[in-house]
Amino acid sequence: MQSIDLEIVEVGPRDGLQNERVIVPTAAKVAYIEALVAAGLRRIEAVSFVHPRLVPAMADAEQVMARVPRVPGVRYAGLVLNERGLERALGAGVDEVNVVVVATETFSRRNQGMSVDEAVRGFGTIAGRARGAGLGVTLTVAASFGCPFEGEVSPAWVAELVRRCPGAQEVALADTIGVGVPADVRRLAAAVGEATTAPLRFHFHNTRNTGYANALAALEAGAAALDASAGGIGGCPFAPAATGNIATEDLLYLLHRSGLRTGVDLPATLAAAALIERRLGAAVPAQLGRAGTWPVSPGT
């Protein structure tokens, strides 16, 4: 197996598609995932198990999971917010669950209909059951860098939430509305690093054009994984102006030209992004598909 310097977690099929105006049919979602697997992506957040009335784009989670390619070494994650979501995830055969706790009260109630304390308690129950079933567990702290309703979020508070959620095998810090800058990344990584020994993963949106600078800052701060979305699609339906994720292909270009290994093929990722762009019927936010690649050294 090819060694890597940084793991890319592909979130296009879930966080990418959940906020698009076009609801993509199941077969097209599966084709998108197949293209991502062919590109070498080995952790894919494929679905979310939320109420279909709230996020209609994810209503076919079970159907998608029934059809994804089961390739050795590929792990599929599903986002869950409560025990009902976990039941669906267990039945659908995901390999990992991504359990969300939002950092602020207002956003927590809007995003998942519960207080922060309720979400923390729920995390403990979900994590215990998921790990007992042999699933990987990621704790994602949403709005770690800022909240659209309450403003700034203290790194110390995010670290406290992480301390209150033991049982995570990985902690993902999400800039849900794309307000962070590299200095924020460094402060947050330092604070949370004091609260857990779990590997840190970061989830950046490029809303204010700082996502790629933040990705490099996270890498320098010791991040084990970064989320990205092929095509740069996505956002949060419950956060105003939460535009797309950093694009997998643009991130790969940055990392590969910097001499880092990801195990992911850039041209094949561009093909996956082009596939979903055609299905959405509108240009995706990613830049590389328009500008083109530049030669890189073999093996990167």
Tab-separated table of N, CA, C and O in Angstrom, residues 114-237:
chain	number	residue	atom	x	y	z
A	114	MET	N	-31.732	20.264	19.341
A	114	MET	CA	-31.413	19.926	20.723
A	114	MET	C	-30.380	20.902	21.263
A	114	MET	O	-29.693	21.592	20.505
A	115	SER	N	-30.288	20.971	22.587
A	115	SER	CA	-29.291	21.830	23.215
A	115	SER	C	-27.913	21.207	23.085
A	115	SER	O	-27.764	20.020	22.750
A	116	VAL	N	-26.895	21.992	23.381
A	116	VAL	CA	-25.534	21.472	23.359
A	116	VAL	C	-25.377	20.356	24.380
A	116	VAL	O	-24.782	19.302	24.094
A	117	ASP	N	-25.924	20.542	25.577
A	117	ASP	CA	-25.824	19.497	26.599
A	117	ASP	C	-26.491	18.208	26.141
A	117	ASP	O	-25.965	17.108	26.374
A	118	GLU	N	-27.638	18.323	25.500
A	118	GLU	CA	-28.314	17.125	24.986
A	118	GLU	C	-27.472	16.441	23.920
A	118	GLU	O	-27.397	15.205	23.868
A	119	ALA	N	-26.844	17.236	23.065
A	119	ALA	CA	-25.995	16.663	22.027
A	119	ALA	C	-24.788	15.953	22.627
A	119	ALA	O	-24.381	14.890	22.146
A	120	VAL	N	-24.203	16.536	23.673
A	120	VAL	CA	-23.061	15.908	24.335
A	120	VAL	C	-23.472	14.568	24.949
A	120	VAL	O	-22.769	13.557	24.799
A	121	ARG	N	-24.613	14.551	25.625
A	121	ARG	CA	-25.082	13.289	26.204
A	121	ARG	C	-25.373	12.268	25.104
A	121	ARG	O	-25.052	11.087	25.232
A	122	GLY	N	-25.990	12.744	24.038
A	122	GLY	CA	-26.285	11.848	22.928
A	122	GLY	C	-25.029	11.276	22.311
A	122	GLY	O	-24.996	10.101	21.908
A	123	PHE	N	-23.972	12.090	22.233
A	123	PHE	CA	-22.721	11.591	21.673
A	123	PHE	C	-22.219	10.395	22.466
A	123	PHE	O	-21.791	9.396	21.884
A	124	GLY	N	-22.260	10.482	23.784
A	124	GLY	CA	-21.779	9.381	24.602
A	124	GLY	C	-22.513	8.087	24.324
A	124	GLY	O	-21.902	7.013	24.190
A	125	THR	N	-23.822	8.180	24.194
A	125	THR	CA	-24.625	6.987	23.916
A	125	THR	C	-24.331	6.439	22.527
A	125	THR	O	-24.113	5.234	22.336
A	126	ILE	N	-24.314	7.324	21.541
A	126	ILE	CA	-24.083	6.896	20.159
A	126	ILE	C	-22.688	6.297	20.007
A	126	ILE	O	-22.501	5.247	19.381
A	127	ALA	N	-21.688	6.976	20.573
A	127	ALA	CA	-20.310	6.495	20.432
A	127	ALA	C	-20.151	5.113	21.050
A	127	ALA	O	-19.502	4.231	20.469
A	128	GLY	N	-20.745	4.906	22.229
A	128	GLY	CA	-20.648	3.608	22.879
A	128	GLY	C	-21.272	2.503	22.057
A	128	GLY	O	-20.683	1.424	21.873
A	129	ARG	N	-22.451	2.750	21.531
A	129	ARG	CA	-23.130	1.739	20.729
A	129	ARG	C	-22.392	1.489	19.408
A	129	ARG	O	-22.275	0.348	18.967
A	130	ALA	N	-21.928	2.553	18.779
A	130	ALA	CA	-21.239	2.401	17.503
A	130	ALA	C	-19.943	1.615	17.665
A	130	ALA	O	-19.654	0.698	16.882
A	131	ARG	N	-19.176	1.962	18.660
A	131	ARG	CA	-17.916	1.247	18.871
A	131	ARG	C	-18.180	-0.203	19.255
A	131	ARG	O	-17.438	-1.105	18.849
A	132	GLY	N	-19.246	-0.437	20.017
A	132	GLY	CA	-19.614	-1.812	20.352
A	132	GLY	C	-19.964	-2.638	19.135
A	132	GLY	O	-19.795	-3.867	19.124
A	133	ALA	N	-20.451	-1.962	18.082
A	133	ALA	CA	-20.797	-2.643	16.833
A	133	ALA	C	-19.620	-2.709	15.868
A	133	ALA	O	-19.774	-3.186	14.738
A	134	GLY	N	-18.464	-2.222	16.294
A	134	GLY	CA	-17.272	-2.296	15.461
A	134	GLY	C	-17.092	-1.149	14.488
A	134	GLY	O	-16.241	-1.222	13.597
A	135	LEU	N	-17.864	-0.060	14.646
A	135	LEU	CA	-17.755	1.086	13.751
A	135	LEU	C	-16.736	2.091	14.283
A	135	LEU	O	-16.568	2.249	15.499
A	136	GLY	N	-16.075	2.784	13.376
A	136	GLY	CA	-15.258	3.923	13.765
A	136	GLY	C	-16.144	5.087	14.176
A	136	GLY	O	-17.267	5.229	13.679
A	137	VAL	N	-15.642	5.936	15.065
A	137	VAL	CA	-16.424	7.067	15.566
A	137	VAL	C	-15.608	8.351	15.467
A	137	VAL	O	-14.519	8.449	16.037
A	138	THR	N	-16.148	9.314	14.730
A	138	THR	CA	-15.571	10.655	14.670
A	138	THR	C	-16.503	11.617	15.386
A	138	THR	O	-17.717	11.607	15.154
A	139	LEU	N	-15.951	12.423	16.253
A	139	LEU	CA	-16.680	13.552	16.832
A	139	LEU	C	-16.387	14.775	15.982
A	139	LEU	O	-15.229	15.169	15.840
A	140	THR	N	-17.413	15.361	15.402
A	140	THR	CA	-17.253	16.632	14.706
A	140	THR	C	-17.850	17.740	15.548
A	140	THR	O	-19.027	17.678	15.920
A	141	VAL	N	-17.041	18.731	15.869
A	141	VAL	CA	-17.549	19.915	16.560
A	141	VAL	C	-17.826	20.959	15.486
A	141	VAL	O	-16.902	21.570	14.928
A	142	ALA	N	-19.103	21.133	15.167
A	142	ALA	CA	-19.505	22.087	14.145
A	142	ALA	C	-19.440	23.507	14.693
A	142	ALA	O	-19.570	23.731	15.895
A	143	ALA	N	-19.239	24.456	13.792
A	143	ALA	CA	-19.123	25.873	14.160
A	143	ALA	C	-17.989	26.096	15.154
A	143	ALA	O	-18.065	26.969	16.017
A	144	SER	N	-16.903	25.322	15.013
A	144	SER	CA	-15.759	25.461	15.923
A	144	SER	C	-15.073	26.815	15.803
A	144	SER	O	-14.427	27.280	16.749
A	145	PHE	N	-15.175	27.446	14.636
A	145	PHE	CA	-14.463	28.695	14.393
A	145	PHE	C	-15.374	29.914	14.502
A	145	PHE	O	-14.883	31.036	14.573
A	146	GLY	N	-16.671	29.684	14.490
A	146	GLY	CA	-17.592	30.809	14.555
A	146	GLY	C	-18.996	30.350	14.226
A	146	GLY	O	-19.189	29.353	13.530
A	147	CYS	N	-19.972	31.086	14.746
A	147	CYS	CA	-21.379	30.726	14.601
A	147	CYS	C	-22.118	31.834	13.855
A	147	CYS	O	-21.901	33.021	14.148
A	148	PRO	N	-23.002	31.480	12.914
A	148	PRO	CA	-23.720	32.519	12.183
A	148	PRO	C	-24.718	33.288	13.045
A	148	PRO	O	-25.186	34.350	12.643
A	149	PHE	N	-25.031	32.763	14.218
A	149	PHE	CA	-26.026	33.386	15.078
A	149	PHE	C	-25.424	34.004	16.334
A	149	PHE	O	-25.936	35.002	16.841
A	150	GLU	N	-24.331	33.414	16.851
A	150	GLU	CA	-23.754	33.896	18.109
A	150	GLU	C	-22.357	34.485	17.952
A	150	GLU	O	-21.790	34.992	18.923
A	151	GLY	N	-21.786	34.418	16.753
A	151	GLY	CA	-20.506	35.069	16.530
A	151	GLY	C	-19.314	34.211	16.902
A	151	GLY	O	-19.280	33.015	16.649
A	152	GLU	N	-18.317	34.847	17.512
A	152	GLU	CA	-17.052	34.179	17.821
A	152	GLU	C	-17.257	33.001	18.764
A	152	GLU	O	-18.117	33.039	19.650
A	153	VAL	N	-16.441	31.977	18.574
A	153	VAL	CA	-16.450	30.797	19.437
A	153	VAL	C	-15.053	30.634	20.029
A	153	VAL	O	-14.056	30.648	19.303
A	154	SER	N	-14.980	30.503	21.322
A	154	SER	CA	-13.695	30.401	22.012
A	154	SER	C	-13.058	29.036	21.816
A	154	SER	O	-13.715	28.006	22.006
A	155	PRO	N	-11.767	28.985	21.459
A	155	PRO	CA	-11.079	27.692	21.393
A	155	PRO	C	-11.154	26.924	22.709
A	155	PRO	O	-11.246	25.692	22.705
A	156	ALA	N	-11.122	27.648	23.832
A	156	ALA	CA	-11.214	26.978	25.133
A	156	ALA	C	-12.550	26.267	25.292
A	156	ALA	O	-12.624	25.178	25.887
A	157	TRP	N	-13.616	26.867	24.760
A	157	TRP	CA	-14.932	26.239	24.841
A	157	TRP	C	-14.997	25.000	23.953
A	157	TRP	O	-15.548	23.969	24.348
A	158	VAL	N	-14.418	25.069	22.772
A	158	VAL	CA	-14.385	23.896	21.891
A	158	VAL	C	-13.605	22.772	22.572
A	158	VAL	O	-14.026	21.604	22.561
A	159	ALA	N	-12.479	23.110	23.185
A	159	ALA	CA	-11.691	22.106	23.893
A	159	ALA	C	-12.492	21.485	25.032
A	159	ALA	O	-12.422	20.268	25.270
A	160	GLU	N	-13.286	22.291	25.727
A	160	GLU	CA	-14.115	21.767	26.813
A	160	GLU	C	-15.158	20.791	26.278
A	160	GLU	O	-15.419	19.745	26.887
A	161	LEU	N	-15.760	21.108	25.148
A	161	LEU	CA	-16.725	20.191	24.542
A	161	LEU	C	-16.056	18.864	24.187
A	161	LEU	O	-16.635	17.788	24.382
A	162	VAL	N	-14.847	18.932	23.656
A	162	VAL	CA	-14.130	17.705	23.304
A	162	VAL	C	-13.857	16.877	24.555
A	162	VAL	O	-14.006	15.642	24.552
A	163	ARG	N	-13.479	17.533	25.646
A	163	ARG	CA	-13.244	16.810	26.903
A	163	ARG	C	-14.517	16.111	27.373
A	163	ARG	O	-14.460	15.023	27.967
A	164	ARG	N	-15.649	16.724	27.131
A	164	ARG	CA	-16.919	16.171	27.585
A	164	ARG	C	-17.442	15.072	26.669
A	164	ARG	O	-18.488	14.486	26.950
A	165	CYS	N	-16.731	14.771	25.608
A	165	CYS	CA	-17.158	13.750	24.638
A	165	CYS	C	-16.090	12.675	24.478
A	165	CYS	O	-15.538	12.497	23.377
A	166	PRO	N	-15.777	11.937	25.534
A	166	PRO	CA	-14.803	10.857	25.372
A	166	PRO	C	-15.387	9.755	24.505
A	166	PRO	O	-16.599	9.621	24.364
A	167	GLY	N	-14.511	8.968	23.937
A	167	GLY	CA	-14.969	7.853	23.110
A	167	GLY	C	-14.773	8.067	21.631
A	167	GLY	O	-14.994	7.147	20.836
A	168	ALA	N	-14.360	9.282	21.245
A	168	ALA	CA	-14.107	9.537	19.821
A	168	ALA	C	-12.738	8.992	19.441
A	168	ALA	O	-11.757	9.195	20.153
A	169	GLN	N	-12.679	8.322	18.307
A	169	GLN	CA	-11.396	7.860	17.791
A	169	GLN	C	-10.716	8.917	16.938
A	169	GLN	O	-9.548	8.774	16.571
A	170	GLU	N	-11.448	9.984	16.635
A	170	GLU	CA	-10.953	11.087	15.826
A	170	GLU	C	-11.808	12.299	16.163
A	170	GLU	O	-13.006	12.176	16.401
A	171	VAL	N	-11.201	13.473	16.191
A	171	VAL	CA	-11.939	14.718	16.444
A	171	VAL	C	-11.797	15.611	15.226
A	171	VAL	O	-10.681	15.948	14.813
A	172	ALA	N	-12.942	15.977	14.635
A	172	ALA	CA	-12.955	16.861	13.470
A	172	ALA	C	-13.442	18.233	13.894
A	172	ALA	O	-14.490	18.364	14.542
A	173	LEU	N	-12.684	19.253	13.548
A	173	LEU	CA	-13.019	20.630	13.897
A	173	LEU	C	-13.497	21.323	12.634
A	173	LEU	O	-12.747	21.455	11.666
A	174	ALA	N	-14.757	21.738	12.641
A	174	ALA	CA	-15.397	22.209	11.416
A	174	ALA	C	-15.580	23.716	11.414
A	174	ALA	O	-16.180	24.290	12.332
A	175	ASP	N	-15.064	24.339	10.359
A	175	ASP	CA	-15.339	25.757	10.110
A	175	ASP	C	-16.579	25.817	9.218
A	175	ASP	O	-16.492	26.062	8.014
A	176	THR	N	-17.717	25.601	9.819
A	176	THR	CA	-18.965	25.382	9.099
A	176	THR	C	-19.362	26.554	8.213
A	176	THR	O	-19.983	26.361	7.158
A	177	ILE	N	-18.997	27.763	8.621
A	177	ILE	CA	-19.396	28.944	7.846
A	177	ILE	C	-18.200	29.664	7.235
A	177	ILE	O	-18.333	30.772	6.713
A	178	GLY	N	-17.032	29.055	7.297
A	178	GLY	CA	-15.873	29.586	6.586
A	178	GLY	C	-15.392	30.940	7.044
A	178	GLY	O	-15.124	31.826	6.231
A	179	VAL	N	-15.247	31.109	8.370
A	179	VAL	CA	-14.793	32.401	8.905
A	179	VAL	C	-13.349	32.364	9.403
A	179	VAL	O	-12.763	33.403	9.688
A	180	GLY	N	-12.763	31.175	9.528
A	180	GLY	CA	-11.451	31.054	10.135
A	180	GLY	C	-10.320	31.528	9.239
A	180	GLY	O	-10.439	31.589	8.011
A	181	VAL	N	-9.206	31.859	9.884
A	181	VAL	CA	-7.952	32.190	9.217
A	181	VAL	C	-6.862	31.342	9.873
A	181	VAL	O	-7.091	30.728	10.918
A	182	PRO	N	-5.663	31.254	9.278
A	182	PRO	CA	-4.639	30.373	9.840
A	182	PRO	C	-4.333	30.597	11.319
A	182	PRO	O	-4.091	29.619	12.046
A	183	ALA	N	-4.355	31.823	11.787
A	183	ALA	CA	-4.100	32.056	13.216
A	183	ALA	C	-5.153	31.363	14.074
A	183	ALA	O	-4.844	30.835	15.154
A	184	ASP	N	-6.414	31.361	13.606
A	184	ASP	CA	-7.468	30.661	14.335
A	184	ASP	C	-7.212	29.161	14.348
A	184	ASP	O	-7.453	28.480	15.354
A	185	VAL	N	-6.751	28.623	13.218
A	185	VAL	CA	-6.463	27.195	13.131
A	185	VAL	C	-5.405	26.810	14.155
A	185	VAL	O	-5.551	25.815	14.881
A	186	ARG	N	-4.350	27.602	14.236
A	186	ARG	CA	-3.274	27.277	15.169
A	186	ARG	C	-3.763	27.345	16.612
A	186	ARG	O	-3.436	26.463	17.425
A	187	ARG	N	-4.552	28.368	16.947
A	187	ARG	CA	-5.061	28.482	18.319
A	187	ARG	C	-5.981	27.313	18.665
A	187	ARG	O	-5.899	26.744	19.755
A	188	LEU	N	-6.845	26.960	17.738
A	188	LEU	CA	-7.798	25.893	18.013
A	188	LEU	C	-7.102	24.542	18.117
A	188	LEU	O	-7.414	23.733	19.004
A	189	ALA	N	-6.162	24.290	17.222
A	189	ALA	CA	-5.431	23.026	17.277
A	189	ALA	C	-4.678	22.890	18.598
A	189	ALA	O	-4.647	21.802	19.202
A	190	ALA	N	-4.079	23.975	19.063
A	190	ALA	CA	-3.342	23.926	20.330
A	190	ALA	C	-4.274	23.666	21.492
A	190	ALA	O	-3.978	22.847	22.382
A	191	ALA	N	-5.414	24.341	21.522
A	191	ALA	CA	-6.355	24.182	22.635
A	191	ALA	C	-6.933	22.774	22.667
A	191	ALA	O	-6.984	22.125	23.722
A	192	VAL	N	-7.367	22.272	21.518
A	192	VAL	CA	-7.989	20.947	21.478
A	192	VAL	C	-6.943	19.856	21.687
A	192	VAL	O	-7.236	18.814	22.288
A	193	GLY	N	-5.720	20.103	21.231
A	193	GLY	CA	-4.659	19.141	21.460
A	193	GLY	C	-4.363	18.907	22.930
A	193	GLY	O	-3.863	17.839	23.309
A	194	GLU	N	-4.705	19.886	23.777
A	194	GLU	CA	-4.551	19.724	25.229
A	194	GLU	C	-5.699	18.911	25.826
A	194	GLU	O	-5.606	18.436	26.957
A	195	ALA	N	-6.787	18.762	25.064
A	195	ALA	CA	-7.991	18.128	25.598
A	195	ALA	C	-8.156	16.678	25.176
A	195	ALA	O	-8.967	15.951	25.748
A	196	THR	N	-7.411	16.231	24.153
A	196	THR	CA	-7.588	14.880	23.646
A	196	THR	C	-6.298	14.366	23.030
A	196	THR	O	-5.468	15.154	22.552
A	197	THR	N	-6.158	13.064	23.041
A	197	THR	CA	-5.053	12.431	22.325
A	197	THR	C	-5.515	11.871	20.982
A	197	THR	O	-4.711	11.305	20.235
A	198	ALA	N	-6.798	12.021	20.669
A	198	ALA	CA	-7.323	11.527	19.389
A	198	ALA	C	-6.739	12.337	18.234
A	198	ALA	O	-6.474	13.537	18.372
A	199	PRO	N	-6.548	11.734	17.087
A	199	PRO	CA	-6.069	12.479	15.913
A	199	PRO	C	-7.041	13.594	15.557
A	199	PRO	O	-8.264	13.452	15.697
A	200	LEU	N	-6.487	14.700	15.070
A	200	LEU	CA	-7.313	15.843	14.680
A	200	LEU	C	-7.525	15.853	13.172
A	200	LEU	O	-6.601	15.620	12.396
A	201	ARG	N	-8.747	16.143	12.796
A	201	ARG	CA	-9.156	16.279	11.403
A	201	ARG	C	-9.828	17.643	11.278
A	201	ARG	O	-10.485	18.110	12.228
A	202	PHE	N	-9.674	18.292	10.158
A	202	PHE	CA	-10.251	19.628	9.972
A	202	PHE	C	-11.170	19.645	8.757
A	202	PHE	O	-10.914	18.983	7.748
A	203	HIS	N	-12.225	20.435	8.887
A	203	HIS	CA	-13.252	20.563	7.842
A	203	HIS	C	-13.400	22.049	7.535
A	203	HIS	O	-13.904	22.812	8.364
A	204	PHE	N	-12.934	22.448	6.351
A	204	PHE	CA	-12.940	23.870	5.997
A	204	PHE	C	-13.889	24.145	4.837
A	204	PHE	O	-13.965	23.381	3.874
A	205	HIS	N	-14.578	25.264	4.954
A	205	HIS	CA	-15.324	25.825	3.837
A	205	HIS	C	-14.541	27.030	3.321
A	205	HIS	O	-13.835	27.693	4.083
A	206	ASN	N	-14.669	27.292	2.041
A	206	ASN	CA	-13.883	28.363	1.431
A	206	ASN	C	-14.711	29.635	1.252
A	206	ASN	O	-14.478	30.416	0.328
A	207	THR	N	-15.636	29.850	2.149
A	207	THR	CA	-16.612	30.937	2.034
A	207	THR	C	-15.947	32.296	1.857
A	207	THR	O	-16.423	33.136	1.080
A	208	ARG	N	-14.880	32.533	2.589
A	208	ARG	CA	-14.181	33.826	2.538
A	208	ARG	C	-12.782	33.688	1.946
A	208	ARG	O	-11.892	34.476	2.228
A	209	ASN	N	-12.609	32.642	1.159
A	209	ASN	CA	-11.377	32.415	0.401
A	209	ASN	C	-10.155	32.177	1.286
A	209	ASN	O	-9.030	32.479	0.895
A	210	THR	N	-10.377	31.605	2.457
A	210	THR	CA	-9.262	31.289	3.354
A	210	THR	C	-9.099	29.785	3.567
A	210	THR	O	-8.214	29.366	4.319
A	211	GLY	N	-9.920	28.972	2.905
A	211	GLY	CA	-9.932	27.549	3.187
A	211	GLY	C	-8.617	26.843	2.917
A	211	GLY	O	-8.203	25.971	3.685
A	212	TYR	N	-7.929	27.203	1.834
A	212	TYR	CA	-6.695	26.495	1.479
A	212	TYR	C	-5.531	26.950	2.362
A	212	TYR	O	-4.677	26.131	2.736
A	213	ALA	N	-5.509	28.219	2.709
A	213	ALA	CA	-4.513	28.684	3.682
A	213	ALA	C	-4.739	27.984	5.024
A	213	ALA	O	-3.783	27.583	5.708
A	214	ASN	N	-6.009	27.809	5.393
A	214	ASN	CA	-6.322	27.117	6.640
A	214	ASN	C	-5.900	25.652	6.582
A	214	ASN	O	-5.449	25.076	7.585
A	215	ALA	N	-6.053	25.040	5.413
A	215	ALA	CA	-5.642	23.638	5.264
A	215	ALA	C	-4.146	23.477	5.510
A	215	ALA	O	-3.714	22.546	6.206
A	216	LEU	N	-3.339	24.374	4.959
A	216	LEU	CA	-1.891	24.308	5.197
A	216	LEU	C	-1.565	24.554	6.667
A	216	LEU	O	-0.693	23.898	7.241
A	217	ALA	N	-2.268	25.503	7.273
A	217	ALA	CA	-2.036	25.771	8.698
A	217	ALA	C	-2.383	24.548	9.543
A	217	ALA	O	-1.686	24.231	10.511
A	218	ALA	N	-3.468	23.851	9.182
A	218	ALA	CA	-3.853	22.650	9.919
A	218	ALA	C	-2.798	21.567	9.775
A	218	ALA	O	-2.454	20.873	10.747
A	219	LEU	N	-2.277	21.424	8.577
A	219	LEU	CA	-1.222	20.438	8.338
A	219	LEU	C	-0.001	20.754	9.192
A	219	LEU	O	0.574	19.870	9.837
A	220	GLU	N	0.382	22.015	9.226
A	220	GLU	CA	1.529	22.433	10.031
A	220	GLU	C	1.273	22.243	11.527
A	220	GLU	O	2.205	22.026	12.303
A	221	ALA	N	-0.016	22.297	11.919
A	221	ALA	CA	-0.376	22.126	13.327
A	221	ALA	C	-0.562	20.664	13.713
A	221	ALA	O	-0.945	20.371	14.847
A	222	GLY	N	-0.309	19.761	12.773
A	222	GLY	CA	-0.341	18.347	13.098
A	222	GLY	C	-1.604	17.607	12.710
A	222	GLY	O	-1.825	16.478	13.188
A	223	ALA	N	-2.434	18.170	11.849
A	223	ALA	CA	-3.654	17.487	11.428
A	223	ALA	C	-3.330	16.143	10.785
A	223	ALA	O	-2.389	16.030	9.996
A	224	ALA	N	-4.129	15.135	11.121
A	224	ALA	CA	-3.957	13.823	10.520
A	224	ALA	C	-4.795	13.663	9.267
A	224	ALA	O	-4.499	12.806	8.432
A	225	ALA	N	-5.850	14.474	9.130
A	225	ALA	CA	-6.756	14.343	7.988
A	225	ALA	C	-7.413	15.675	7.696
A	225	ALA	O	-7.600	16.510	8.592
A	226	LEU	N	-7.769	15.855	6.429
A	226	LEU	CA	-8.515	17.031	5.997
A	226	LEU	C	-9.715	16.583	5.190
A	226	LEU	O	-9.625	15.681	4.366
A	227	ASP	N	-10.851	17.234	5.415
A	227	ASP	CA	-12.033	17.006	4.593
A	227	ASP	C	-11.943	17.849	3.332
A	227	ASP	O	-11.419	18.972	3.344
A	228	ALA	N	-12.494	17.319	2.242
A	228	ALA	CA	-12.602	18.084	1.007
A	228	ALA	C	-13.698	17.466	0.160
A	228	ALA	O	-14.106	16.322	0.369
A	229	SER	N	-14.172	18.249	-0.799
A	229	SER	CA	-15.309	17.847	-1.622
A	229	SER	C	-14.932	17.995	-3.096
A	229	SER	O	-14.586	19.095	-3.533
A	230	ALA	N	-14.988	16.898	-3.846
A	230	ALA	CA	-14.657	16.971	-5.265
A	230	ALA	C	-15.617	17.924	-5.970
A	230	ALA	O	-16.826	17.765	-5.912
A	231	GLY	N	-15.055	18.932	-6.603
A	231	GLY	CA	-15.852	19.990	-7.202
A	231	GLY	C	-16.008	21.205	-6.310
A	231	GLY	O	-16.407	22.271	-6.776
A	232	GLY	N	-15.705	21.060	-5.031
A	232	GLY	CA	-15.874	22.182	-4.099
A	232	GLY	C	-17.326	22.482	-3.782
A	232	GLY	O	-17.659	23.583	-3.354
A	233	ILE	N	-18.195	21.493	-3.988
A	233	ILE	CA	-19.621	21.709	-3.752
A	233	ILE	C	-19.946	21.580	-2.274
A	233	ILE	O	-19.179	21.032	-1.501
A	234	GLY	N	-21.111	22.105	-1.902
A	234	GLY	CA	-21.624	21.837	-0.569
A	234	GLY	C	-21.885	23.054	0.278
A	234	GLY	O	-21.862	24.189	-0.175
A	235	GLY	N	-22.131	22.777	1.556
A	235	GLY	CA	-22.495	23.799	2.518
A	235	GLY	C	-23.444	23.230	3.541
A	235	GLY	O	-23.738	22.035	3.541
A	236	CYS	N	-23.924	24.076	4.410
A	236	CYS	CA	-24.830	23.641	5.472
A	236	CYS	C	-26.199	24.263	5.253
A	236	CYS	O	-26.317	25.489	5.199
A	237	PRO	N	-27.266	23.457	5.142
A	237	PRO	CA	-28.592	24.025	4.892
A	237	PRO	C	-29.142	24.849	6.041
A	237	PRO	O	-30.116	25.574	5.866
